XYZ file of N, CA and C in Angstrom:
609
model
N 89.318 180.088 326.799
C 87.865 180.323 324.467
C 88.926 179.639 323.900
N 89.743 180.831 323.099
C 90.645 179.993 322.388
C 91.313 178.961 322.750
N 92.119 178.734 323.977
C 92.583 177.588 324.154
C 92.290 176.704 323.992
N 90.401 176.434 324.391
C 89.788 175.221 324.073
C 89.262 175.098 322.749
N 89.278 175.547 321.963
C 88.849 175.873 320.847
C 90.011 175.020 319.790
N 90.629 175.843 320.405
C 92.608 174.410 320.034
C 92.825 173.087 320.535
N 92.082 173.118 321.305
C 92.488 171.804 322.408
C 91.185 171.076 321.238
N 89.926 171.370 321.318
C 89.344 171.277 320.796
C 89.411 170.144 319.265
N 89.740 171.409 318.413
C 89.642 171.196 317.222
C 91.637 169.573 316.772
N 92.510 170.362 317.931
C 93.142 169.426 317.840
C 92.359 168.183 317.795
N 92.088 167.758 318.891
C 90.952 166.389 319.160
C 90.408 165.999 318.180
N 89.971 166.223 318.212
C 88.727 166.768 316.123
C 90.079 166.223 315.294
N 90.772 167.085 314.870
C 91.951 166.362 313.574
C 92.262 164.395 314.032
N 93.169 164.700 315.465
C 93.503 163.446 315.443
C 92.373 162.318 315.259
N 91.925 163.122 315.817
C 90.695 161.092 315.389
C 90.113 161.456 314.244
N 90.084 162.590 313.384
C 90.239 162.576 312.009
C 91.456 161.380 311.659
N 92.036 161.213 311.515
C 93.614 161.476 311.385
C 93.365 159.560 311.416
N 93.042 159.340 312.392
C 93.092 158.366 313.130
C 92.206 157.458 312.684
N 90.869 158.145 312.466
C 89.740 156.804 311.779
C 89.980 157.019 309.492
N 90.934 157.778 310.086
C 91.773 158.075 308.663
C 92.321 155.889 308.031
N 93.315 156.592 308.515
C 94.193 155.438 308.480
C 93.857 154.744 309.386
N 92.005 154.103 310.371
C 91.807 152.202 310.308
C 90.923 151.938 309.566
N 90.305 152.919 308.988
C 89.549 152.290 307.431
C 90.509 152.563 305.784
N 91.941 153.326 306.426
C 92.777 152.345 305.228
C 93.517 150.728 305.370
N 93.081 150.709 306.178
C 94.578 149.714 306.346
C 93.173 148.451 306.861
N 91.278 149.029 307.492
C 90.516 147.558 307.517
C 90.263 147.374 305.815
N 90.541 148.602 305.733
C 89.723 148.188 303.167
C 91.452 147.414 302.752
N 91.776 148.081 302.973
C 93.223 147.502 302.173
C 93.013 145.326 302.987
N 93.159 145.814 304.323
C 92.415 144.307 304.497
C 91.232 143.337 303.770
N 90.488 144.117 304.306
C 89.169 143.255 303.461
C 89.451 142.890 302.183
N 90.826 144.253 301.285
C 89.925 143.614 299.991
C 91.515 142.228 299.733
N 92.803 142.107 300.519
C 93.817 141.650 299.536
C 93.207 140.039 300.230
N 92.333 139.796 301.503
C 91.473 138.651 302.358
C 91.826 138.232 301.045
N 90.472 138.088 300.159
C 90.268 136.968 298.071
C 91.351 137.450 298.735
N 92.345 138.080 297.498
C 93.466 137.899 296.519
C 94.433 137.009 297.042
N 94.861 136.930 298.624
C 95.507 136.210 299.400
C 94.296 135.241 299.325
N 93.303 134.513 299.261
C 93.198 133.305 299.795
C 92.504 132.797 298.259
N 93.020 133.835 296.728
C 92.857 132.839 295.597
C 94.319 132.667 296.049
N 95.838 133.341 295.871
C 96.496 133.069 296.093
C 96.992 132.195 296.470
N 96.689 131.367 297.876
C 96.616 129.956 297.936
C 95.969 128.870 297.756
N 94.368 129.223 297.141
C 93.769 128.014 296.244
C 94.646 127.476 294.779
N 95.333 128.722 294.732
C 96.474 128.612 293.586
C 96.991 127.280 293.722
N 97.837 128.064 294.917
C 99.074 126.649 295.032
C 98.253 125.298 295.571
N 96.599 125.384 295.946
C 96.805 124.305 296.060
C 96.007 123.067 294.578
N 96.060 124.398 293.356
C 95.508 123.727 292.438
C 96.944 123.076 291.988
N 98.059 123.652 292.147
C 99.341 123.367 291.382
C 99.509 121.952 292.530
N 99.245 121.600 292.886
C 100.068 120.673 294.343
C 98.596 118.558 293.649
N 98.303 119.957 293.545
C 96.871 118.442 292.572
C 95.721 118.627 293.652
N 95.147 119.460 294.531
C 94.080 118.994 295.437
C 93.093 120.583 294.157
N 92.337 119.123 293.480
C 91.802 120.072 293.043
C 89.887 120.646 293.480
N 89.509 120.081 295.057
C 88.928 120.050 296.054
C 88.914 121.253 296.744
N 89.359 122.184 296.203
C 89.851 123.801 296.998
C 88.365 124.517 296.845
N 87.782 125.657 297.344
C 86.895 125.591 297.782
C 86.826 127.016 298.224
N 86.758 128.023 297.593
C 86.875 130.004 298.349
C 85.492 130.347 298.800
N 85.524 130.933 299.738
C 84.147 131.480 300.406
C 84.141 132.883 299.161
N 82.956 133.670 298.988
C 82.968 134.360 298.148
C 82.757 135.952 298.699
N 83.155 136.228 298.692
C 83.157 137.764 299.737
C 82.088 138.987 298.894
N 82.119 138.869 297.642
C 81.040 139.812 297.995
C 79.924 139.855 296.456
N 79.489 141.150 296.296
C 79.001 140.161 294.758
C 79.810 141.292 293.991
N 80.840 141.558 294.363
C 81.533 143.035 293.107
C 82.071 141.778 291.952
N 82.866 142.464 291.523
C 83.968 142.136 290.453
C 84.496 140.920 291.316
N 85.853 141.632 292.550
C 86.737 140.103 292.568
C 85.463 139.207 293.753
N 84.557 139.545 293.353
C 83.070 138.216 294.096
C 83.387 137.854 292.752
N 82.546 137.914 291.502
C 82.443 137.234 290.303
C 84.037 136.171 289.577
N 85.439 137.408 290.269
C 86.747 136.124 290.377
C 87.071 135.443 291.577
N 86.552 135.031 292.794
C 86.330 134.066 292.915
C 85.043 133.095 292.935
N 83.833 133.411 292.245
C 82.735 132.466 292.474
C 83.625 131.961 290.857
N 84.268 132.931 290.002
C 84.418 132.271 288.739
C 85.598 131.518 289.557
N 86.850 131.147 290.011
C 88.366 129.913 290.401
C 86.999 129.042 290.939
N 85.569 129.045 291.630
C 85.316 128.087 291.853
C 85.242 126.513 290.913
N 84.381 127.970 289.932
C 84.692 127.702 288.694
C 84.646 125.961 287.780
N 86.622 126.656 287.974
C 87.016 126.036 286.786
C 88.055 124.878 287.779
N 87.370 124.762 288.989
C 87.722 124.431 290.248
C 87.178 123.029 290.030
N 85.896 122.842 289.415
C 84.769 122.607 289.684
C 84.921 121.922 288.326
N 85.114 122.233 287.012
C 84.940 122.006 285.514
C 87.017 120.896 285.183
N 88.043 120.762 286.948
C 89.141 120.737 286.286
C 89.366 119.554 287.511
N 88.470 119.027 288.178
C 88.150 118.471 288.699
C 86.971 116.952 288.152
N 85.933 117.513 287.572
C 85.858 116.755 286.680
C 85.987 116.554 285.886
N 86.500 116.855 284.971
C 87.449 116.712 283.721
C 88.320 115.641 284.379
N 89.382 115.194 285.793
C 90.585 114.459 286.156
C 89.346 113.549 285.779
N 88.271 113.635 287.179
C 88.164 111.987 287.180
C 87.363 111.933 286.213
N 86.870 112.195 285.066
C 86.807 111.517 283.348
C 87.528 110.722 283.979
N 89.180 111.032 282.861
C 89.678 111.216 282.111
C 90.820 109.773 283.512
N 91.123 109.774 285.047
C 90.600 108.367 285.701
C 89.829 107.300 284.800
N 88.169 108.051 284.551
C 87.075 107.069 284.717
C 87.303 105.936 283.107
N 87.912 106.873 282.535
C 88.230 106.636 280.983
C 89.893 105.662 281.142
N 90.816 105.477 281.941
C 92.175 105.209 281.411
C 91.309 104.321 281.728
N 90.602 103.819 283.758
C 90.674 103.063 283.718
C 89.507 101.873 282.940
N 88.654 102.385 281.628
C 87.447 101.853 280.368
C 89.010 101.526 279.798
N 89.906 102.501 279.249
C 91.167 101.475 278.486
C 91.826 100.402 278.879
N 92.150 100.407 280.197
C 92.903 99.543 280.763
C 92.096 98.432 280.505
N 91.042 98.207 281.276
C 90.041 97.179 281.200
C 89.537 96.616 279.973
N 89.037 97.517 278.306
C 89.611 96.160 277.477
C 90.193 96.622 276.875
N 92.260 96.813 277.291
C 92.594 96.503 277.091
C 93.134 94.436 277.497
N 93.296 94.896 278.743
C 93.297 93.426 279.107
C 92.671 93.025 279.055
N 91.163 92.885 278.635
C 89.546 92.122 277.400
C 90.251 91.550 276.428
N 90.830 92.421 275.671
C 90.898 92.456 274.524
C 93.352 91.300 273.629
N 94.269 90.886 275.302
C 93.926 90.598 274.772
C 93.916 88.796 275.783
N 93.795 88.852 276.238
C 92.902 87.691 276.955
C 91.739 86.524 275.717
N 91.502 88.258 275.046
C 90.973 86.701 273.757
C 91.137 86.612 272.737
N 92.793 87.920 272.476
C 93.774 87.050 271.484
C 95.089 86.158 272.623
N 95.020 86.297 272.977
C 95.474 85.118 273.683
C 94.909 83.291 273.392
N 93.430 83.807 273.966
C 92.427 82.193 273.375
C 92.702 81.913 271.957
N 92.748 83.065 271.165
C 92.556 82.355 269.227
C 93.736 81.407 269.343
N 92.761 80.262 267.963
C 93.767 79.466 267.664
C 94.399 80.864 265.901
N 93.990 80.827 265.565
C 94.637 81.938 264.386
C 95.708 83.638 265.829
N 96.156 82.985 264.474
C 97.794 84.591 264.511
C 97.120 85.754 264.162
N 97.075 86.622 264.830
C 96.044 88.226 264.862
C 97.672 89.414 264.970
N 97.499 89.751 264.031
C 98.683 91.304 263.978
C 97.772 92.197 263.768
N 98.320 93.462 264.158
C 97.943 94.710 264.558
C 98.613 96.047 264.126
N 98.947 96.165 262.713
C 98.956 98.163 262.602
C 98.856 98.835 262.020
N 98.786 100.189 262.669
C 98.973 101.368 262.478
C 99.435 101.871 261.531
N 98.390 102.525 260.346
C 99.266 103.375 258.900
C 100.695 104.348 259.662
N 102.120 103.508 260.745
C 103.255 104.300 260.352
C 103.524 102.109 259.311
N 103.134 101.373 259.782
C 103.631 100.336 259.393
C 104.361 99.478 260.270
N 103.781 100.185 261.343
C 103.747 99.021 262.370
C 103.266 98.180 262.678
N 104.023 97.233 264.154
C 103.162 96.523 264.458
C 102.203 96.171 266.078
N 102.121 96.429 266.302
C 100.727 97.093 267.351
C 100.738 96.013 268.264
N 100.691 95.371 267.643
C 100.104 94.187 268.920
C 99.874 92.660 267.900
N 100.599 91.447 267.767
C 100.187 90.338 268.473
C 100.298 89.248 269.274
N 98.736 87.921 268.863
C 98.713 87.086 270.024
C 99.919 86.333 270.007
N 99.998 84.860 270.578
C 101.261 84.535 271.056
C 100.205 83.285 270.056
N 99.259 82.899 269.300
C 99.039 82.093 268.429
C 100.356 82.103 266.892
N 99.954 84.260 266.614
C 101.412 84.058 265.809
C 102.359 83.672 265.531
N 103.178 84.347 267.249
C 104.210 83.917 267.228
C 103.990 81.600 266.813
N 103.982 81.574 267.345
C 103.590 80.166 267.390
C 103.844 79.084 265.744
N 103.110 79.711 264.446
C 102.450 80.240 263.995
C 103.615 80.273 262.585
N 104.608 81.357 262.415
C 105.530 81.878 262.157
C 106.973 81.728 262.927
N 106.915 80.901 264.273
C 108.096 79.886 264.419
C 109.539 81.152 264.790
N 107.825 82.115 265.729
C 109.300 83.416 265.751
C 108.954 83.332 267.869
N 109.244 83.867 268.502
C 109.257 83.900 270.301
C 108.416 85.835 270.276
N 107.020 85.082 271.038
C 106.532 85.869 271.476
C 106.283 87.003 271.811
N 106.526 87.653 271.148
C 105.943 89.290 271.246
C 107.346 90.027 270.298
N 107.818 88.799 269.848
C 109.408 89.245 268.762
C 108.320 90.435 267.724
N 107.780 90.584 267.663
C 106.816 91.196 266.283
C 106.858 93.180 266.995
N 106.403 93.104 267.985
C 106.099 93.762 269.050
C 106.540 94.572 268.209
N 106.160 96.412 267.960
C 106.893 97.699 268.070
C 107.878 97.701 266.949
N 107.439 96.211 266.021
C 108.923 96.516 264.674
C 107.917 96.833 263.522
N 108.833 96.795 262.299
C 107.894 97.777 261.076
C 108.076 97.138 260.461
N 107.230 96.715 259.623
C 106.536 96.061 258.913
C 107.729 95.385 257.632
N 108.111 96.857 257.469
C 109.352 96.814 256.055
C 110.417 95.996 256.807
N 110.197 95.779 257.552
C 112.091 96.345 258.764
C 112.629 94.602 258.898
N 110.282 93.575 258.912
C 110.967 93.042 259.688
C 112.001 92.266 258.671
N 112.001 91.968 257.211
C 112.245 91.252 256.510
C 113.663 91.155 255.993
N 114.537 92.128 257.135
C 115.957 91.980 257.443
C 115.691 91.293 258.595
N 114.679 91.241 259.873
C 115.407 90.682 261.055
C 114.492 88.935 260.642
N 114.082 88.477 259.980
C 113.660 87.358 259.739
C 113.406 86.932 258.205
N 114.858 86.645 257.437
C 113.893 86.587 256.425
C 113.747 84.929 255.841
N 113.675 84.231 256.825
C 112.034 83.091 256.502
C 111.036 83.431 256.408
N 110.959 84.822 256.557
C 109.310 85.221 256.565
C 109.391 86.687 255.286
N 110.564 86.596 254.693
C 110.313 87.433 253.710
C 108.398 87.767 252.775
N 108.380 86.577 252.050
C 106.688 86.342 251.279
C 105.852 86.341 253.028
N 105.969 86.226 253.724
C 104.337 86.527 254.544
C 104.279 87.699 254.826
N 105.518 89.025 255.149
C 105.860 90.039 255.347
C 105.381 90.642 253.782
N 106.198 90.459 252.672
C 106.525 90.955 251.609
C 104.375 91.041 251.379
N 104.019 90.178 251.608
C 102.354 90.254 251.251
C 101.626 91.225 251.752
N 102.065 90.718 253.121
C 100.484 91.881 254.360
C 101.503 93.982 253.635
N 102.578 94.308 253.583
C 102.844 95.162 252.846
C 102.307 95.499 251.127
N 101.873 94.977 250.678
C 102.118 94.909 248.898
C 100.918 95.440 249.298
N 99.697 94.410 249.859
C 99.001 94.706 250.456
C 97.956 96.165 250.601
N 98.567 96.495 252.798
C 98.483 97.926 252.876
C 99.036 98.949 251.562
N 100.106 98.921 251.269
C 100.204 100.148 250.243
C 98.562 99.573 249.788
N 98.861 98.675 249.002
C 97.354 99.261 247.868
C 96.370 99.720 248.550
N 96.476 100.000 249.978
C 95.326 100.004 250.090
C 93.855 99.713 250.294
N 94.245 97.531 250.370
C 92.867 96.675 249.790
C 92.413 97.072 251.299
N 91.259 96.864 251.096
C 90.084 97.321 252.977
C 89.696 95.648 253.394
N 89.528 95.168 252.871
C 89.856 93.559 252.512
C 90.038 92.370 251.497
N 90.496 91.987 252.409
C 92.041 91.353 251.174
C 92.331 89.471 251.466
N 92.613 88.096 251.227
C 93.734 87.078 250.855
C 93.725 86.308 250.569
N 94.724 86.028 250.915
C 96.268 85.976 249.982
C 96.844 84.320 250.411
N 96.465 83.923 249.969
C 97.101 82.269 250.411
C 98.900 82.376 249.986
N 100.258 82.127 251.227
C 101.392 82.514 250.374
C 102.548 80.424 250.533
N 103.275 79.744 250.505
C 103.418 78.852 251.072
C 105.417 79.818 251.756
N 105.740 79.385 252.664
C 106.753 78.964 253.807
C 107.469 77.273 253.811
N 108.631 78.342 253.108
C 109.488 77.322 253.142
C 110.039 77.078 254.574
N 110.331 75.668 255.021
C 111.223 74.853 255.849
C 111.470 74.131 256.033
N 113.095 73.936 256.884
C 113.840 72.584 256.674
C 112.142 71.373 256.882
N 111.272 71.255 257.063
C 110.660 70.073 257.632
C 110.660 69.916 256.584
N 109.327 71.096 256.142
C 108.590 71.176 254.943
C 108.133 71.985 254.986
N 107.215 72.307 253.489
C 106.073 73.764 253.291
C 105.165 74.503 254.322
N 104.613 75.454 254.814
C 104.549 75.963 255.498
C 103.006 76.818 254.858
N 101.685 76.263 253.813
C 100.625 76.992 253.867
C 100.166 77.447 254.461
N 99.863 79.234 253.996
C 99.481 79.869 255.531
C 98.035 81.173 254.513
N 96.641 81.634 254.937
C 96.131 81.330 254.728
C 96.013 83.203 256.100
N 96.396 84.039 254.626
C 96.920 85.333 255.269
C 95.098 86.389 255.094
N 94.442 86.674 255.860
C 92.954 87.954 256.070
C 93.919 88.962 256.125
N 93.047 89.396 255.589
C 93.874 90.832 255.532
C 91.896 92.375 255.876
N 92.211 93.721 257.273
C 90.795 93.821 257.296
C 91.237 95.628 256.777
N 90.784 96.134 257.779
C 91.063 97.460 257.502
C 89.530 98.524 258.554
N 90.404 98.231 260.081
C 88.865 99.402 261.529
C 90.087 100.837 260.921
N 88.347 101.565 261.029
C 88.542 102.896 260.344
C 87.445 104.057 262.191
N 88.214 104.938 261.481
C 88.032 106.058 263.204
C 86.826 106.293 262.532
N 86.259 108.171 263.415
C 84.868 108.643 263.871
C 84.891 109.107 262.418
N 85.624 109.611 261.522
C 86.509 110.235 260.561
C 85.549 109.972 259.140
N 86.362 108.124 259.657
C 85.661 107.221 258.309
C 87.022 106.852 257.839
N 88.118 107.160 258.481
C 89.659 107.093 257.971
C 90.549 105.679 258.742
N 91.204 105.988 257.894
C 91.748 104.200 258.125
C 92.335 104.761 259.297
N 91.844 103.725 260.537
C 93.453 103.456 261.406
C 94.371 102.561 262.118
N 93.084 101.406 261.369
C 94.283 100.307 261.978
C 94.313 98.604 261.405
N 95.079 98.087 260.297
C 94.772 97.443 259.883
C 95.435 96.080 260.963
N 94.061 95.022 261.207
C 93.577 93.687 261.227
C 94.640 93.008 260.212
N 95.421 91.991 260.374
C 96.051 90.993 259.528
C 95.764 88.921 259.925
N 94.800 88.278 260.073
C 94.734 87.011 260.132
C 95.666 85.765 259.466
């Protein structure tokens, strides 16, 4: 009887130990599976795959974490799509603006707040007798050294811009070997949403 009790208790003990070990492994796998999914999802996002969706394992804290991860990927995906659409729209507007400028007979020069020429059309190059796009990217104050014959022109623009005149008009004369060239220069400003000066438009 004593031996039978020992055998029975030993079997019960072994079964209990086995059950505890199995339960520990099962719990570890259950808990680690969502963590592995999160790690895999994070790697996918790092590669640029923002459509990654993870299954929500439960309604506990871990499930809340996975749900938050899915919400984050949705917002990142929407932000990426919005950025692409904005970029396409900006490129379309840029092409549209360049097309309009190229068709104008008047010369147009766009200055930023740093005094750099952001854009000039073909007519401006023809009127000033310089190569196409030769003015783009140059500072208005340094162009005098590059194009000495246009000193009066650039000094007129620089003075009015530095004096922060909103809308101005001046007439200047450029001396050429073939004669004098009279130019009517009109200047105006563009403001941003904060009503601050963003661009200077010279026609």
